[in-house]
């Protein structure tokens, strides 16, 4: 009875509030990757497709006598925060490792998106012995301005962690990003792959040897923006799990084991990596039948039971329209990250015809796949407002996103400098659509009542972020390749 009821509930859940729009996952995949071009910092390449962006931040790092040009602006501002940037890179890499064969022509674009980040992260890790650079730009000053990245005249303060000012969270996430990317480039560019892996091992060693949170070391430079609220143990586990995946070395397996007895959260994000580490490690249990990893399989399944609607242990809210609702600020970041875990665990289960139970309810690979699909379809327009939350996708999408470069006229249209305060009037406060379309950007998303005001000043709903997109690439490739 429990099983058939659960299946019936899932079916009803999929139908309620959905407006059939037959999403084109391939188009959405291509656009989700194009978005990263709009977030680029540094000197733009000749094949840059979003032409309204120009070079910016060319002298980043100069205040510390190093070259830290490149990388990505995290969201709608002009700061480079390495903690979320590294997580974005890890997720882009994981998506490419799992679903690269389904990406078709987008595989090259995925690699380019990853490399734009890893080239920068390598500079951050290798420029000065005993230092890992973790950010450029004073966020407290930057956030008072509304100006194009090309016009930035705010101080480009350089932040770093070191043995005396540790940052195990940001260092271990950087190691995870470099290790995951090393797998992506292993066949196509073996020497780059080896450099990534070697650097990942060095950075992880630093994270492990000098333990402490970067939030404590850097204070208001990273808090409250990207404070490490979950501590650094989750990053140490995540980094060790990725290094184990990249090397198969017993050393990292032992590290993973020694970091055990960890949290069982019902969330996955740039801050809290436990669920991601459990799913990543569960692969060995499911695909290789390795009993040493059964613990992680169990933890991954406990997580899924907290996400699935109508599971006895569910702690996840859903809107009436069927969207997972975790937190009011930028909710879609959790939706995309958790959906990545749903589709990936479903993929592992399918390979071995594995099922599990949440209480009395049977969970099959399709149970997870269908909930994941519902989330992606909602983002792409199957929702009560019939709005796509991906900019430039579908007939109706957010037009007034909270994003400096998108909301201000381009250099070509307005060659004069727009200073720190110059962007507020008339641009920020205007009701007009943004002049530049940041194609592929997934915004923070609707509120818990499926409402969306499309208001530039409402950053918690209308701001895009690299880590929202970094996590949606994998599921989009999965659905593009299977449907």
Short mmCIF file of N, CA and C in Angstrom, two decimals, residues 201-299:
data_model
loop_
_atom_site.label_atom_id
_atom_site.label_comp_id
_atom_site.label_asym_id
_atom_site.label_seq_id
_atom_site.Cartn_x
_atom_site.Cartn_y
_atom_site.Cartn_z
N UNK A 201 46.64 18.81 -4.44
CA UNK A 201 47.22 18.07 -3.31
C UNK A 201 47.96 19.01 -2.35
N UNK A 202 48.67 20.00 -2.92
CA UNK A 202 49.40 20.96 -2.08
C UNK A 202 48.43 21.83 -1.28
N UNK A 203 47.38 22.29 -1.94
CA UNK A 203 46.41 23.18 -1.28
C UNK A 203 45.64 22.41 -0.21
N UNK A 204 45.34 21.15 -0.51
CA UNK A 204 44.62 20.35 0.49
C UNK A 204 45.51 20.10 1.72
N UNK A 205 46.77 19.86 1.47
CA UNK A 205 47.71 19.64 2.58
C UNK A 205 47.73 20.87 3.50
N UNK A 206 47.73 22.04 2.89
CA UNK A 206 47.69 23.30 3.65
C UNK A 206 46.39 23.39 4.46
N UNK A 207 45.28 23.02 3.86
CA UNK A 207 43.97 23.06 4.56
C UNK A 207 43.98 22.16 5.78
N UNK A 208 44.63 21.02 5.62
CA UNK A 208 44.64 20.00 6.68
C UNK A 208 45.64 20.38 7.79
N UNK A 209 46.77 20.91 7.36
CA UNK A 209 47.86 21.19 8.31
C UNK A 209 47.55 22.41 9.20
N UNK A 210 46.95 23.43 8.59
CA UNK A 210 46.65 24.67 9.34
C UNK A 210 45.14 24.82 9.42
N UNK A 211 44.55 24.21 10.43
CA UNK A 211 43.09 24.16 10.45
C UNK A 211 42.48 25.40 11.10
N UNK A 212 41.45 25.89 10.45
CA UNK A 212 40.73 27.06 10.94
C UNK A 212 39.81 27.55 9.84
N UNK A 213 38.85 28.38 10.22
CA UNK A 213 37.88 28.88 9.24
C UNK A 213 38.32 30.22 8.66
N UNK A 214 38.14 30.38 7.37
CA UNK A 214 38.53 31.65 6.76
C UNK A 214 37.66 32.80 7.24
N UNK A 215 36.45 32.49 7.71
CA UNK A 215 35.57 33.54 8.26
C UNK A 215 36.20 34.17 9.50
N UNK A 216 36.87 33.35 10.30
CA UNK A 216 37.54 33.86 11.49
C UNK A 216 38.78 34.67 11.11
N UNK A 217 39.47 34.24 10.06
CA UNK A 217 40.70 34.94 9.64
C UNK A 217 40.41 36.25 8.93
N UNK A 218 39.35 36.27 8.13
CA UNK A 218 39.12 37.44 7.26
C UNK A 218 37.94 38.31 7.67
N UNK A 219 37.09 37.81 8.55
CA UNK A 219 36.02 38.64 9.12
C UNK A 219 35.14 39.32 8.09
N UNK A 220 35.06 40.65 8.16
CA UNK A 220 34.08 41.41 7.36
C UNK A 220 34.40 41.41 5.86
N UNK A 221 35.57 40.89 5.48
CA UNK A 221 35.88 40.79 4.05
C UNK A 221 35.07 39.67 3.40
N UNK A 222 34.62 38.70 4.21
CA UNK A 222 33.84 37.59 3.64
C UNK A 222 32.49 37.40 4.34
N UNK A 223 32.34 37.96 5.52
CA UNK A 223 31.06 37.84 6.24
C UNK A 223 30.35 39.19 6.22
N UNK A 224 29.06 39.22 5.99
CA UNK A 224 28.14 38.09 5.91
C UNK A 224 27.99 37.51 4.50
N UNK A 225 28.81 37.94 3.54
CA UNK A 225 28.60 37.59 2.13
C UNK A 225 28.73 36.09 1.90
N UNK A 226 29.93 35.56 2.18
CA UNK A 226 30.15 34.12 2.00
C UNK A 226 30.84 33.56 3.24
N UNK A 227 30.22 33.82 4.38
CA UNK A 227 30.67 33.30 5.66
C UNK A 227 30.59 31.77 5.61
N UNK A 228 31.54 31.10 6.22
CA UNK A 228 31.49 29.64 6.26
C UNK A 228 30.69 29.20 7.49
N UNK A 229 29.37 29.23 7.35
CA UNK A 229 28.50 28.95 8.50
C UNK A 229 28.59 27.49 8.95
N UNK A 230 28.85 26.58 8.03
CA UNK A 230 28.86 25.15 8.40
C UNK A 230 30.21 24.69 8.94
N UNK A 231 31.16 25.63 9.09
CA UNK A 231 32.50 25.23 9.53
C UNK A 231 33.31 24.66 8.37
N UNK A 232 34.45 24.07 8.67
CA UNK A 232 35.33 23.60 7.59
C UNK A 232 35.45 22.09 7.49
N UNK A 233 34.84 21.34 8.39
CA UNK A 233 34.96 19.87 8.35
C UNK A 233 34.31 19.30 7.08
N UNK A 234 33.21 19.94 6.64
CA UNK A 234 32.56 19.44 5.42
C UNK A 234 33.45 19.63 4.21
N UNK A 235 34.17 20.76 4.15
CA UNK A 235 35.10 20.96 3.03
C UNK A 235 36.28 20.00 3.08
N UNK A 236 36.76 19.72 4.29
CA UNK A 236 37.87 18.75 4.40
C UNK A 236 37.43 17.38 3.87
N UNK A 237 36.21 16.97 4.19
CA UNK A 237 35.67 15.69 3.69
C UNK A 237 35.50 15.73 2.17
N UNK A 238 34.89 16.81 1.69
CA UNK A 238 34.63 17.01 0.25
C UNK A 238 35.94 17.03 -0.54
N UNK A 239 36.93 17.78 -0.03
CA UNK A 239 38.23 17.84 -0.71
C UNK A 239 38.91 16.48 -0.75
N UNK A 240 38.88 15.75 0.38
CA UNK A 240 39.49 14.42 0.43
C UNK A 240 38.76 13.46 -0.51
N UNK A 241 37.42 13.59 -0.57
CA UNK A 241 36.62 12.72 -1.45
C UNK A 241 36.99 12.96 -2.91
N UNK A 242 37.18 14.23 -3.28
CA UNK A 242 37.55 14.54 -4.67
C UNK A 242 38.97 14.08 -4.97
N UNK A 243 39.88 14.25 -4.02
CA UNK A 243 41.25 13.79 -4.26
C UNK A 243 41.30 12.28 -4.35
N UNK A 244 40.45 11.61 -3.59
CA UNK A 244 40.37 10.15 -3.70
C UNK A 244 39.83 9.76 -5.07
N UNK A 245 38.80 10.47 -5.53
CA UNK A 245 38.23 10.18 -6.86
C UNK A 245 39.28 10.40 -7.96
N UNK A 246 40.11 11.43 -7.77
CA UNK A 246 41.09 11.77 -8.81
C UNK A 246 42.33 10.88 -8.77
N UNK A 247 42.65 10.32 -7.60
CA UNK A 247 43.92 9.58 -7.47
C UNK A 247 43.76 8.10 -7.15
N UNK A 248 42.63 7.76 -6.51
CA UNK A 248 42.42 6.39 -6.01
C UNK A 248 43.44 6.01 -4.93
N UNK A 249 44.09 7.00 -4.33
CA UNK A 249 45.17 6.73 -3.37
C UNK A 249 44.60 6.37 -2.00
N UNK A 250 45.18 5.36 -1.38
CA UNK A 250 44.75 4.90 -0.05
C UNK A 250 44.84 6.05 0.97
N UNK A 251 45.83 6.91 0.79
CA UNK A 251 46.01 8.05 1.71
C UNK A 251 44.71 8.85 1.84
N UNK A 252 44.08 9.15 0.69
CA UNK A 252 42.86 9.96 0.73
C UNK A 252 41.66 9.15 1.23
N UNK A 253 41.68 7.86 0.93
CA UNK A 253 40.62 6.99 1.47
C UNK A 253 40.67 7.01 3.00
N UNK A 254 41.88 6.89 3.54
CA UNK A 254 42.03 6.91 5.00
C UNK A 254 41.62 8.25 5.59
N UNK A 255 41.95 9.30 4.86
CA UNK A 255 41.54 10.64 5.31
C UNK A 255 40.02 10.76 5.37
N UNK A 256 39.37 10.30 4.31
CA UNK A 256 37.91 10.32 4.25
C UNK A 256 37.33 9.59 5.46
N UNK A 257 37.89 8.41 5.73
CA UNK A 257 37.41 7.62 6.86
C UNK A 257 37.62 8.34 8.19
N UNK A 258 38.78 8.99 8.32
CA UNK A 258 39.10 9.66 9.59
C UNK A 258 38.23 10.90 9.80
N UNK A 259 37.68 11.43 8.71
CA UNK A 259 36.83 12.63 8.81
C UNK A 259 35.36 12.26 8.99
N UNK A 260 35.08 10.96 9.16
CA UNK A 260 33.69 10.48 9.22
C UNK A 260 32.87 11.10 10.33
N UNK A 261 31.82 10.39 10.76
CA UNK A 261 30.90 10.85 11.82
C UNK A 261 30.49 12.29 11.58
N UNK A 262 29.91 12.53 10.42
CA UNK A 262 29.62 13.91 10.08
C UNK A 262 28.12 14.20 10.08
N UNK A 263 27.80 15.43 9.76
CA UNK A 263 26.43 15.91 9.77
C UNK A 263 25.56 15.20 8.76
N UNK A 264 24.26 15.23 9.01
CA UNK A 264 23.27 14.68 8.07
C UNK A 264 22.32 15.83 7.70
N UNK A 265 22.77 16.75 6.87
CA UNK A 265 21.95 17.93 6.58
C UNK A 265 20.83 17.60 5.58
N UNK A 266 19.95 18.56 5.38
CA UNK A 266 18.92 18.41 4.34
C UNK A 266 19.10 19.50 3.30
N UNK A 267 20.36 19.91 3.12
CA UNK A 267 20.67 21.00 2.19
C UNK A 267 22.03 20.70 1.55
N UNK A 268 22.28 21.30 0.41
CA UNK A 268 23.59 21.19 -0.25
C UNK A 268 23.84 22.51 -0.93
N UNK A 269 25.00 23.12 -0.67
CA UNK A 269 25.24 24.46 -1.19
C UNK A 269 26.72 24.78 -1.17
N UNK A 270 27.07 26.01 -1.60
CA UNK A 270 28.47 26.45 -1.57
C UNK A 270 29.02 26.42 -0.15
N UNK A 271 28.15 26.42 0.84
CA UNK A 271 28.61 26.44 2.23
C UNK A 271 28.65 25.04 2.85
N UNK A 272 27.65 24.21 2.56
CA UNK A 272 27.53 22.92 3.22
C UNK A 272 27.66 21.78 2.21
N UNK A 273 28.77 21.04 2.30
CA UNK A 273 29.11 20.05 1.27
C UNK A 273 28.84 18.60 1.68
N UNK A 274 28.35 18.37 2.90
CA UNK A 274 28.23 16.99 3.37
C UNK A 274 27.45 16.10 2.40
N UNK A 275 26.26 16.54 1.99
CA UNK A 275 25.43 15.69 1.13
C UNK A 275 26.13 15.38 -0.19
N UNK A 276 26.82 16.38 -0.74
CA UNK A 276 27.56 16.17 -1.98
C UNK A 276 28.65 15.13 -1.80
N UNK A 277 29.38 15.23 -0.70
CA UNK A 277 30.45 14.26 -0.42
C UNK A 277 29.88 12.85 -0.26
N UNK A 278 28.72 12.74 0.40
CA UNK A 278 28.11 11.42 0.59
C UNK A 278 27.71 10.80 -0.75
N UNK A 279 27.11 11.60 -1.63
CA UNK A 279 26.71 11.07 -2.94
C UNK A 279 27.94 10.71 -3.76
N UNK A 280 28.94 11.57 -3.74
CA UNK A 280 30.18 11.30 -4.49
C UNK A 280 30.82 9.98 -4.02
N UNK A 281 30.88 9.79 -2.71
CA UNK A 281 31.51 8.58 -2.16
C UNK A 281 30.63 7.34 -2.32
N UNK A 282 29.31 7.55 -2.37
CA UNK A 282 28.39 6.41 -2.50
C UNK A 282 28.57 5.69 -3.84
N UNK A 283 29.13 6.40 -4.80
CA UNK A 283 29.35 5.82 -6.13
C UNK A 283 30.13 4.51 -6.04
N UNK A 284 31.11 4.48 -5.15
CA UNK A 284 31.92 3.26 -5.00
C UNK A 284 31.08 2.09 -4.49
N UNK A 285 30.17 2.40 -3.57
CA UNK A 285 29.31 1.34 -3.02
C UNK A 285 28.36 0.82 -4.09
N UNK A 286 27.77 1.75 -4.86
CA UNK A 286 26.75 1.36 -5.84
C UNK A 286 27.36 0.75 -7.10
N UNK A 287 28.36 1.40 -7.66
CA UNK A 287 28.89 0.96 -8.96
C UNK A 287 29.96 -0.11 -8.83
N UNK A 288 30.69 -0.12 -7.70
CA UNK A 288 31.77 -1.09 -7.55
C UNK A 288 31.45 -2.17 -6.51
N UNK A 289 30.30 -2.04 -5.85
CA UNK A 289 29.94 -3.01 -4.81
C UNK A 289 30.93 -3.03 -3.66
N UNK A 290 31.58 -1.87 -3.43
CA UNK A 290 32.61 -1.80 -2.39
C UNK A 290 31.96 -1.52 -1.03
N UNK A 291 31.98 -2.53 -0.18
CA UNK A 291 31.29 -2.44 1.12
C UNK A 291 31.88 -1.36 2.03
N UNK A 292 33.14 -1.01 1.78
CA UNK A 292 33.77 0.03 2.60
C UNK A 292 33.06 1.38 2.46
N UNK A 293 32.25 1.50 1.41
CA UNK A 293 31.58 2.78 1.15
C UNK A 293 30.08 2.72 1.45
N UNK A 294 29.63 1.63 2.05
CA UNK A 294 28.20 1.49 2.36
C UNK A 294 27.69 2.60 3.29
N UNK A 295 28.55 3.05 4.16
CA UNK A 295 28.17 4.13 5.09
C UNK A 295 27.71 5.37 4.31
N UNK A 296 28.42 5.68 3.22
CA UNK A 296 28.10 6.89 2.45
C UNK A 296 26.83 6.68 1.64
N UNK A 297 26.64 5.45 1.18
CA UNK A 297 25.39 5.13 0.48
C UNK A 297 24.22 5.35 1.44
N UNK A 298 24.36 4.89 2.66
CA UNK A 298 23.31 5.07 3.66
C UNK A 298 23.06 6.55 3.93
N UNK A 299 24.14 7.31 4.05
CA UNK A 299 24.00 8.75 4.32
C UNK A 299 23.38 9.47 3.13
#
